[in-house]
PDB file of C-alpha atoms in Angstrom:
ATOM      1  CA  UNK S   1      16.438 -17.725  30.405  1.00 44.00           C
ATOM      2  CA  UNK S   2      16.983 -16.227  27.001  1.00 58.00           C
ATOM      3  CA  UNK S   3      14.149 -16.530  24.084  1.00 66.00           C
ATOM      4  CA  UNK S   4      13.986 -18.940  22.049  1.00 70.00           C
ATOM      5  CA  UNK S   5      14.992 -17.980  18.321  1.00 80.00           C
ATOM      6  CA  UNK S   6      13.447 -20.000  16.221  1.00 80.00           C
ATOM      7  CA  UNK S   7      15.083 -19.123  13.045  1.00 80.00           C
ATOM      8  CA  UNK S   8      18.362 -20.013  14.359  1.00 84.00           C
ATOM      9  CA  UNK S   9      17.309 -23.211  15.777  1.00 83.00           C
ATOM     10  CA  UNK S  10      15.749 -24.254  12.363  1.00 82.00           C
ATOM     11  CA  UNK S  11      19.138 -23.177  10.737  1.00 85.00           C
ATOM     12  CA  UNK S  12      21.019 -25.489  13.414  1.00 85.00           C
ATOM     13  CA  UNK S  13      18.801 -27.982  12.876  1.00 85.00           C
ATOM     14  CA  UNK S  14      19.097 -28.566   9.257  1.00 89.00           C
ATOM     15  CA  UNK S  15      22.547 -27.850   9.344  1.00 89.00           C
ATOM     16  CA  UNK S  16      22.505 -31.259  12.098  1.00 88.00           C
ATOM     17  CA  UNK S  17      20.259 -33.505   9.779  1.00 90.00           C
ATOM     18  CA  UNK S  18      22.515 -32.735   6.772  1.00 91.00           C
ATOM     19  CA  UNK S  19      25.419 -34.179   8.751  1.00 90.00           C
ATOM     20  CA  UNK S  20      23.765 -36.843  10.140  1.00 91.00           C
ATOM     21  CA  UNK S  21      22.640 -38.021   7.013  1.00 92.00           C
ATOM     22  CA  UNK S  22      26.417 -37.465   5.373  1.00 93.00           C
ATOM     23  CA  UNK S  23      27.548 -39.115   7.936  1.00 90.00           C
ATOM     24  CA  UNK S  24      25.394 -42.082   7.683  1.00 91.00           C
ATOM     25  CA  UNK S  25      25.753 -42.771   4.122  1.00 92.00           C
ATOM     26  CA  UNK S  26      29.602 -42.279   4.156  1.00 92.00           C
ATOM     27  CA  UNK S  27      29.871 -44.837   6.520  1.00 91.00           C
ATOM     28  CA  UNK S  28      27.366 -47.077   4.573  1.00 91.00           C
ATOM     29  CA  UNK S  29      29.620 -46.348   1.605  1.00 92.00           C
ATOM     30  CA  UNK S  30      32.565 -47.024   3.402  1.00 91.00           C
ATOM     31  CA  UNK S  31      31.386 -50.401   4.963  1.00 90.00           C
ATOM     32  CA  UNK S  32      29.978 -51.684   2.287  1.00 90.00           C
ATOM     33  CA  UNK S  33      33.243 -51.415   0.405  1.00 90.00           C
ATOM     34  CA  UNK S  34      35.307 -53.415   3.069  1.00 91.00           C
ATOM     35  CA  UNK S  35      35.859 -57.657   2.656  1.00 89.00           C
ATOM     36  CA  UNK S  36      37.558 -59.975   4.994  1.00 88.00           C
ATOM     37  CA  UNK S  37      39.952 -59.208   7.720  1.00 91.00           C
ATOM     38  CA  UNK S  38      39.105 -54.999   7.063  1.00 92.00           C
ATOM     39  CA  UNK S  39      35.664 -55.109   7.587  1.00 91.00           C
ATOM     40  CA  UNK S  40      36.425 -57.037  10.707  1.00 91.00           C
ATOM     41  CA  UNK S  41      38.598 -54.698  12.246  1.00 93.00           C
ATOM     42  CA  UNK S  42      36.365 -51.885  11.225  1.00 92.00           C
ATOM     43  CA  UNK S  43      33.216 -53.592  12.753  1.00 91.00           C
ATOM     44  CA  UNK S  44      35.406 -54.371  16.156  1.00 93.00           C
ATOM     45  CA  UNK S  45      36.541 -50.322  16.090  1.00 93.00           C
ATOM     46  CA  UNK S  46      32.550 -49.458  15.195  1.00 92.00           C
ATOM     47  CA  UNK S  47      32.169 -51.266  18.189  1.00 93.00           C
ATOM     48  CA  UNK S  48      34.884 -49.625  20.533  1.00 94.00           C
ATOM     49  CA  UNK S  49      34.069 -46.243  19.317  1.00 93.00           C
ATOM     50  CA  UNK S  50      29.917 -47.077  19.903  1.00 93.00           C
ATOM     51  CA  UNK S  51      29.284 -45.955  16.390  1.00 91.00           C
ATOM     52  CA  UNK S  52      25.839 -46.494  16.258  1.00 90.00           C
ATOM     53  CA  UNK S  53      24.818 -45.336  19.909  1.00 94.00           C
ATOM     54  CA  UNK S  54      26.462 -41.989  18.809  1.00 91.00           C
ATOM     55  CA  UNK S  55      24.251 -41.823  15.349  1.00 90.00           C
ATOM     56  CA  UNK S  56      21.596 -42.971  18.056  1.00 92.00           C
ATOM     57  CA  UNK S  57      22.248 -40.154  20.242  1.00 93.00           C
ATOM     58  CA  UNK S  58      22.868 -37.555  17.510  1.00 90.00           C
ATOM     59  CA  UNK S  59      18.914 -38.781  16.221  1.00 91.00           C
ATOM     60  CA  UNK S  60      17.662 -38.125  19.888  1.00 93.00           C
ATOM     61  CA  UNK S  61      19.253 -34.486  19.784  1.00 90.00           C
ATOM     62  CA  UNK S  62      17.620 -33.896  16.455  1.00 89.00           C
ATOM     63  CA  UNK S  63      14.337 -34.987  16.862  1.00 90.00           C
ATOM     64  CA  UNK S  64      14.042 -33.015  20.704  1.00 90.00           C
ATOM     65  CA  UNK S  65      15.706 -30.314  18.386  1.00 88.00           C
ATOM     66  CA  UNK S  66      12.515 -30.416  16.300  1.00 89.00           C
ATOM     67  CA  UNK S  67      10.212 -30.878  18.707  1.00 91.00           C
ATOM     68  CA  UNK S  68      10.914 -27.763  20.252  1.00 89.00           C
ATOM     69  CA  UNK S  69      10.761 -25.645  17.235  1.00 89.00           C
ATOM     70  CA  UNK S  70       7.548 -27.194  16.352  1.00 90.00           C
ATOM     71  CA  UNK S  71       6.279 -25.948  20.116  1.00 89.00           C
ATOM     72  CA  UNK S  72       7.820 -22.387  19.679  1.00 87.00           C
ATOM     73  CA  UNK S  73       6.680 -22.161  15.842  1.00 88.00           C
ATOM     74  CA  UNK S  74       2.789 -23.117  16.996  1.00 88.00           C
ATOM     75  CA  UNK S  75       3.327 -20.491  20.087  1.00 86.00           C
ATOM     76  CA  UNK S  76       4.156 -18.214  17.085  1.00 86.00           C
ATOM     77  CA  UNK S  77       1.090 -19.083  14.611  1.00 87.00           C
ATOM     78  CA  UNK S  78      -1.352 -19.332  17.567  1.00 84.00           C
ATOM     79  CA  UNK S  79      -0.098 -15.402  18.680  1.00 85.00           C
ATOM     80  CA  UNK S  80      -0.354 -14.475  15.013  1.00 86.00           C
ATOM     81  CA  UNK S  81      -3.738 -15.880  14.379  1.00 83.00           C
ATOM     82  CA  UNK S  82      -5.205 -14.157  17.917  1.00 81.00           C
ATOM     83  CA  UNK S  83      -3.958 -10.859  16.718  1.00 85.00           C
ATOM     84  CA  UNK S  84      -5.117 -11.016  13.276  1.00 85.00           C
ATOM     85  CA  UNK S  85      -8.820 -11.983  14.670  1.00 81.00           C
ATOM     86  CA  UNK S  86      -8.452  -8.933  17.318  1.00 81.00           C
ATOM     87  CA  UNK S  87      -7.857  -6.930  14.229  1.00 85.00           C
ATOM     88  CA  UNK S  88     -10.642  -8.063  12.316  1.00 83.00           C
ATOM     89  CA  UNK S  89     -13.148  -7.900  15.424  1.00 81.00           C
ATOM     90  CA  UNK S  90     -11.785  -3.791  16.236  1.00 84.00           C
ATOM     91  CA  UNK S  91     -12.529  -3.096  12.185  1.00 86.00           C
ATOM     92  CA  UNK S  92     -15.403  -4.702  12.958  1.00 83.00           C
ATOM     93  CA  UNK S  93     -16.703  -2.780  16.289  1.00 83.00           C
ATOM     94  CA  UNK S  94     -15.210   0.246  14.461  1.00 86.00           C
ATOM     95  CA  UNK S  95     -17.613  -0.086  11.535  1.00 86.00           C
ATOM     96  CA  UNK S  96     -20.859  -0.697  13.600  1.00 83.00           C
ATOM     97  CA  UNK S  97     -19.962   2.536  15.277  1.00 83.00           C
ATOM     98  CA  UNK S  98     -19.524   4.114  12.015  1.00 83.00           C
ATOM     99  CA  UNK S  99     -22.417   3.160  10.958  1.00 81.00           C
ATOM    100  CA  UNK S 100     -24.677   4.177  13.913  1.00 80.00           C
ATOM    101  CA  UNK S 101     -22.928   7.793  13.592  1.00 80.00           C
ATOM    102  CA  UNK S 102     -24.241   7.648  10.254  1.00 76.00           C
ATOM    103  CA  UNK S 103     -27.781   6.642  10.923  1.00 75.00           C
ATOM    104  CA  UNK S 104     -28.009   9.007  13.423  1.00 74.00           C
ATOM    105  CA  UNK S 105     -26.581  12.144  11.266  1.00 72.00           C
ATOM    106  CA  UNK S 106     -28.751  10.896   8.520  1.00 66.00           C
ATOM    107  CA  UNK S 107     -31.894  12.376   9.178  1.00 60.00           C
ATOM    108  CA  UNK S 108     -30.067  16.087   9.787  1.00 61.00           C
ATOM    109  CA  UNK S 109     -29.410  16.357   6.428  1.00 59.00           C
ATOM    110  CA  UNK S 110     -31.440  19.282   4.463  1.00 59.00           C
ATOM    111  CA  UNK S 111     -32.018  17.224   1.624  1.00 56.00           C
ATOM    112  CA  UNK S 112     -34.073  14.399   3.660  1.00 58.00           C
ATOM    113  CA  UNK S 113     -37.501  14.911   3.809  1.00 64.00           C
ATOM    114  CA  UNK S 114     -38.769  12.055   1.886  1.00 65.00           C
ATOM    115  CA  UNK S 115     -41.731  11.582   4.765  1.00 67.00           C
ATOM    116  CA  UNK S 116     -41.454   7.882   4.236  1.00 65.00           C
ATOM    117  CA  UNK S 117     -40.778   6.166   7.903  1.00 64.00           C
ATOM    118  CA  UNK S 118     -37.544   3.859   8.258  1.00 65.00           C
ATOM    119  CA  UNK S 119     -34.929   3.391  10.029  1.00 66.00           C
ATOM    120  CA  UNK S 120     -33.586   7.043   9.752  1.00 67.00           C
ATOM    121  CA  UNK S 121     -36.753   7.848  11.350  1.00 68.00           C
ATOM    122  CA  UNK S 122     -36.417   5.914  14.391  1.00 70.00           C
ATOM    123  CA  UNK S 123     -32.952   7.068  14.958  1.00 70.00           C
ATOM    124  CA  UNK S 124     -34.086  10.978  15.564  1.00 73.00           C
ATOM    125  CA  UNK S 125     -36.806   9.746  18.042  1.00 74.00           C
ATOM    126  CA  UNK S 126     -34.328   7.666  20.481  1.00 76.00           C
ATOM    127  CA  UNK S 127     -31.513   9.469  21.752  1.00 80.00           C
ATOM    128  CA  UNK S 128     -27.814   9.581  20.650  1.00 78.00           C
ATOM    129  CA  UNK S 129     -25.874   8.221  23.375  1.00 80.00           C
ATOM    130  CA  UNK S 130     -28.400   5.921  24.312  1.00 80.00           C
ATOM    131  CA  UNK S 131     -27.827   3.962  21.209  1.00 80.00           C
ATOM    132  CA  UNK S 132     -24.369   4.241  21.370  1.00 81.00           C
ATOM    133  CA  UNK S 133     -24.048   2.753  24.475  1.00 83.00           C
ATOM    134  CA  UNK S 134     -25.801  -0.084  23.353  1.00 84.00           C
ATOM    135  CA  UNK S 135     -23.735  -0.733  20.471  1.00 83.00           C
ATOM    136  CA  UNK S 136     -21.139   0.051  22.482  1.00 83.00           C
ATOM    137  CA  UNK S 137     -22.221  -2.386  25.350  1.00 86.00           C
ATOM    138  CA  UNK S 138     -22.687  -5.288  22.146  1.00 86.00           C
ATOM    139  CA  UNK S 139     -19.558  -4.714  21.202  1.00 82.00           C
ATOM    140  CA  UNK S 140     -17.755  -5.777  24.318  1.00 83.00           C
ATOM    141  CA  UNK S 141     -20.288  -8.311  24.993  1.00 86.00           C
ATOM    142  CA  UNK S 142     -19.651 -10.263  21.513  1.00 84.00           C
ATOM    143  CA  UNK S 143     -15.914  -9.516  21.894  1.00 79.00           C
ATOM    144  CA  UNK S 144     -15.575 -11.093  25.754  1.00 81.00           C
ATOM    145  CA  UNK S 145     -17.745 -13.686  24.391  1.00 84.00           C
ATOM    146  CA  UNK S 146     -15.607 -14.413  21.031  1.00 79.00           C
ATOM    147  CA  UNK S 147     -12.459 -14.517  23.705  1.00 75.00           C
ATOM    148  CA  UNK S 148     -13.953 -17.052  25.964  1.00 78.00           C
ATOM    149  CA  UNK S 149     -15.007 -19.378  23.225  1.00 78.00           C
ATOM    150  CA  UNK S 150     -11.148 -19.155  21.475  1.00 72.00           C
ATOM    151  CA  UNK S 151      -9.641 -19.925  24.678  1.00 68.00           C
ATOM    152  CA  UNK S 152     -11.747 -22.976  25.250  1.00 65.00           C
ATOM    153  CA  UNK S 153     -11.479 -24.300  21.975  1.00 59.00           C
ATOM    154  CA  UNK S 154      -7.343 -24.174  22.280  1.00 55.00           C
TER     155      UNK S 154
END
Protein backbone atom coordinates (compact mmCIF):
# COMPACT_ATOMS: atom_id res chain seq x y z
CA UNK A 1 0.00 0.00 0.00
CA UNK A 2 1.55 3.38 -0.58
CA UNK A 3 2.00 6.04 2.47
CA UNK A 4 -0.21 8.15 3.30
CA UNK A 5 0.74 11.91 2.40
CA UNK A 6 -0.80 13.94 4.50
CA UNK A 7 -0.09 17.22 2.97
CA UNK A 8 -1.71 16.23 -0.15
CA UNK A 9 -4.70 14.85 1.44
CA UNK A 10 -5.21 18.16 3.44
CA UNK A 11 -4.75 20.03 0.04
CA UNK A 12 -7.55 17.62 -1.52
CA UNK A 13 -9.50 18.06 1.21
CA UNK A 14 -9.93 21.71 1.32
CA UNK A 15 -9.94 21.90 -2.20
CA UNK A 16 -13.42 19.30 -1.66
CA UNK A 17 -15.02 21.49 1.18
CA UNK A 18 -14.56 24.66 -0.94
CA UNK A 19 -16.68 23.00 -3.63
CA UNK A 20 -19.02 21.58 -1.56
CA UNK A 21 -19.76 24.64 0.02
CA UNK A 22 -19.90 26.58 -3.65
CA UNK A 23 -21.89 24.20 -4.61
CA UNK A 24 -24.33 24.37 -1.87
CA UNK A 25 -24.88 27.98 -1.79
CA UNK A 26 -25.19 28.26 -5.65
CA UNK A 27 -27.88 26.04 -5.56
CA UNK A 28 -29.44 27.84 -2.50
CA UNK A 29 -29.02 30.97 -4.62
CA UNK A 30 -30.39 29.47 -7.49
CA UNK A 31 -33.54 27.94 -5.75
CA UNK A 32 -34.35 30.53 -3.91
CA UNK A 33 -34.65 32.68 -7.00
CA UNK A 34 -37.18 30.29 -8.80
CA UNK A 35 -41.41 30.92 -8.42
CA UNK A 36 -44.16 28.84 -9.77
CA UNK A 37 -44.05 26.30 -12.48
CA UNK A 38 -39.73 26.72 -12.48
CA UNK A 39 -39.16 25.90 -9.15
CA UNK A 40 -41.38 22.93 -9.73
CA UNK A 41 -39.63 21.50 -12.45
CA UNK A 42 -36.37 22.21 -10.79
CA UNK A 43 -37.47 20.48 -7.48
CA UNK A 44 -38.88 17.31 -9.72
CA UNK A 45 -35.15 17.32 -11.66
CA UNK A 46 -33.44 17.82 -7.88
CA UNK A 47 -35.30 14.88 -7.37
CA UNK A 48 -34.39 12.72 -10.54
CA UNK A 49 -30.84 13.73 -10.36
CA UNK A 50 -30.84 12.81 -6.18
CA UNK A 51 -29.41 16.21 -5.53
CA UNK A 52 -29.23 16.05 -2.05
CA UNK A 53 -28.10 12.29 -1.58
CA UNK A 54 -25.10 13.39 -3.79
CA UNK A 55 -24.29 16.63 -1.40
CA UNK A 56 -25.02 13.75 1.21
CA UNK A 57 -22.52 11.52 -0.18
CA UNK A 58 -19.96 14.19 -1.12
CA UNK A 59 -20.27 15.17 3.10
CA UNK A 60 -19.58 11.39 3.89
CA UNK A 61 -16.35 11.49 1.59
CA UNK A 62 -15.24 14.63 3.32
CA UNK A 63 -15.66 13.98 6.71
CA UNK A 64 -13.89 10.05 6.29
CA UNK A 65 -11.46 12.40 4.28
CA UNK A 66 -10.79 14.20 7.58
CA UNK A 67 -10.91 11.62 9.73
CA UNK A 68 -8.09 10.02 8.28
CA UNK A 69 -5.82 12.92 8.22
CA UNK A 70 -6.63 13.58 11.74
CA UNK A 71 -5.36 9.67 12.42
CA UNK A 72 -2.17 10.10 10.21
CA UNK A 73 -1.50 13.81 11.58
CA UNK A 74 -1.70 12.36 15.48
CA UNK A 75 0.58 9.22 14.16
CA UNK A 76 2.80 12.19 13.11
CA UNK A 77 2.72 14.42 16.48
CA UNK A 78 2.81 11.27 18.68
CA UNK A 79 6.33 10.12 16.55
CA UNK A 80 7.50 13.71 16.89
CA UNK A 81 6.86 14.10 20.53
CA UNK A 82 8.64 10.38 21.32
CA UNK A 83 11.67 11.55 19.51
CA UNK A 84 11.96 14.88 20.94
CA UNK A 85 11.69 13.21 24.65
CA UNK A 86 14.44 10.48 23.44
CA UNK A 87 16.45 13.53 22.69
CA UNK A 88 16.03 15.23 25.79
CA UNK A 89 16.52 11.91 27.95
CA UNK A 90 20.21 11.06 25.70
CA UNK A 91 21.28 15.00 26.60
CA UNK A 92 20.25 14.04 29.68
CA UNK A 93 22.20 10.53 30.28
CA UNK A 94 24.96 12.36 28.34
CA UNK A 95 25.30 15.08 30.98
CA UNK A 96 25.25 12.76 34.11
CA UNK A 97 28.12 11.04 32.42
CA UNK A 98 29.76 14.26 31.92
CA UNK A 99 29.49 15.10 35.02
CA UNK A 100 30.77 11.92 36.78
CA UNK A 101 33.97 12.25 34.35
CA UNK A 102 34.29 15.46 35.92
CA UNK A 103 33.99 14.52 39.53
CA UNK A 104 36.20 11.92 39.06
CA UNK A 105 39.10 14.07 37.18
CA UNK A 106 38.48 16.66 39.77
CA UNK A 107 40.54 15.67 42.47
CA UNK A 108 43.75 15.08 39.87
CA UNK A 109 44.07 18.47 39.43
CA UNK A 110 47.46 20.13 40.96
CA UNK A 111 45.73 22.98 42.17
CA UNK A 112 43.27 20.89 44.61
CA UNK A 113 44.47 20.42 47.83
CA UNK A 114 42.05 22.33 49.81
CA UNK A 115 42.03 19.23 52.57
CA UNK A 116 38.39 19.92 53.12
CA UNK A 117 36.36 16.40 52.53
CA UNK A 118 33.42 16.43 49.83
CA UNK A 119 32.33 14.91 47.24
CA UNK A 120 35.64 15.16 45.19
CA UNK A 121 36.98 13.26 47.99
CA UNK A 122 34.85 10.34 47.83
CA UNK A 123 35.23 10.03 44.16
CA UNK A 124 39.25 9.18 44.41
CA UNK A 125 38.47 6.52 47.12
CA UNK A 126 35.79 4.39 44.95
CA UNK A 127 36.90 3.30 41.73
CA UNK A 128 36.31 4.72 38.19
CA UNK A 129 34.43 2.23 36.37
CA UNK A 130 32.65 1.17 39.24
CA UNK A 131 30.79 4.39 39.33
CA UNK A 132 30.35 4.52 35.89
CA UNK A 133 28.65 1.52 35.65
CA UNK A 134 26.30 2.59 38.03
CA UNK A 135 25.41 5.67 36.38
CA UNK A 136 25.53 3.87 33.53
CA UNK A 137 23.20 1.01 34.87
CA UNK A 138 20.65 4.28 36.18
CA UNK A 139 20.62 5.47 33.09
CA UNK A 140 19.03 2.57 31.31
CA UNK A 141 17.04 1.77 34.25
CA UNK A 142 15.20 5.37 34.31
CA UNK A 143 15.14 5.29 30.48
CA UNK A 144 13.31 1.54 30.18
CA UNK A 145 11.30 2.81 32.95
CA UNK A 146 10.34 6.37 31.28
CA UNK A 147 9.44 3.99 28.02
CA UNK A 148 7.14 1.72 29.83
CA UNK A 149 5.24 4.44 31.56
CA UNK A 150 4.77 6.51 27.89
CA UNK A 151 3.52 3.49 26.33
CA UNK A 152 0.94 2.86 28.97
CA UNK A 153 -0.22 6.19 29.25
CA UNK A 154 -0.96 6.25 25.16
Amino acid sequence: SRRFDINSAYARYDRQENMLTEMKNELLDFTVGLQGDSREIFDAVQQAFRTHELIAAMEQRSGLLREKIDRASARRSLFQQRLLAFSLVLLGAIQIISLVMQIFNYPNEDWNNDRIPGLTDLAMRVPFDLAMNIVLLAIVIFALVWSWRTRRLH
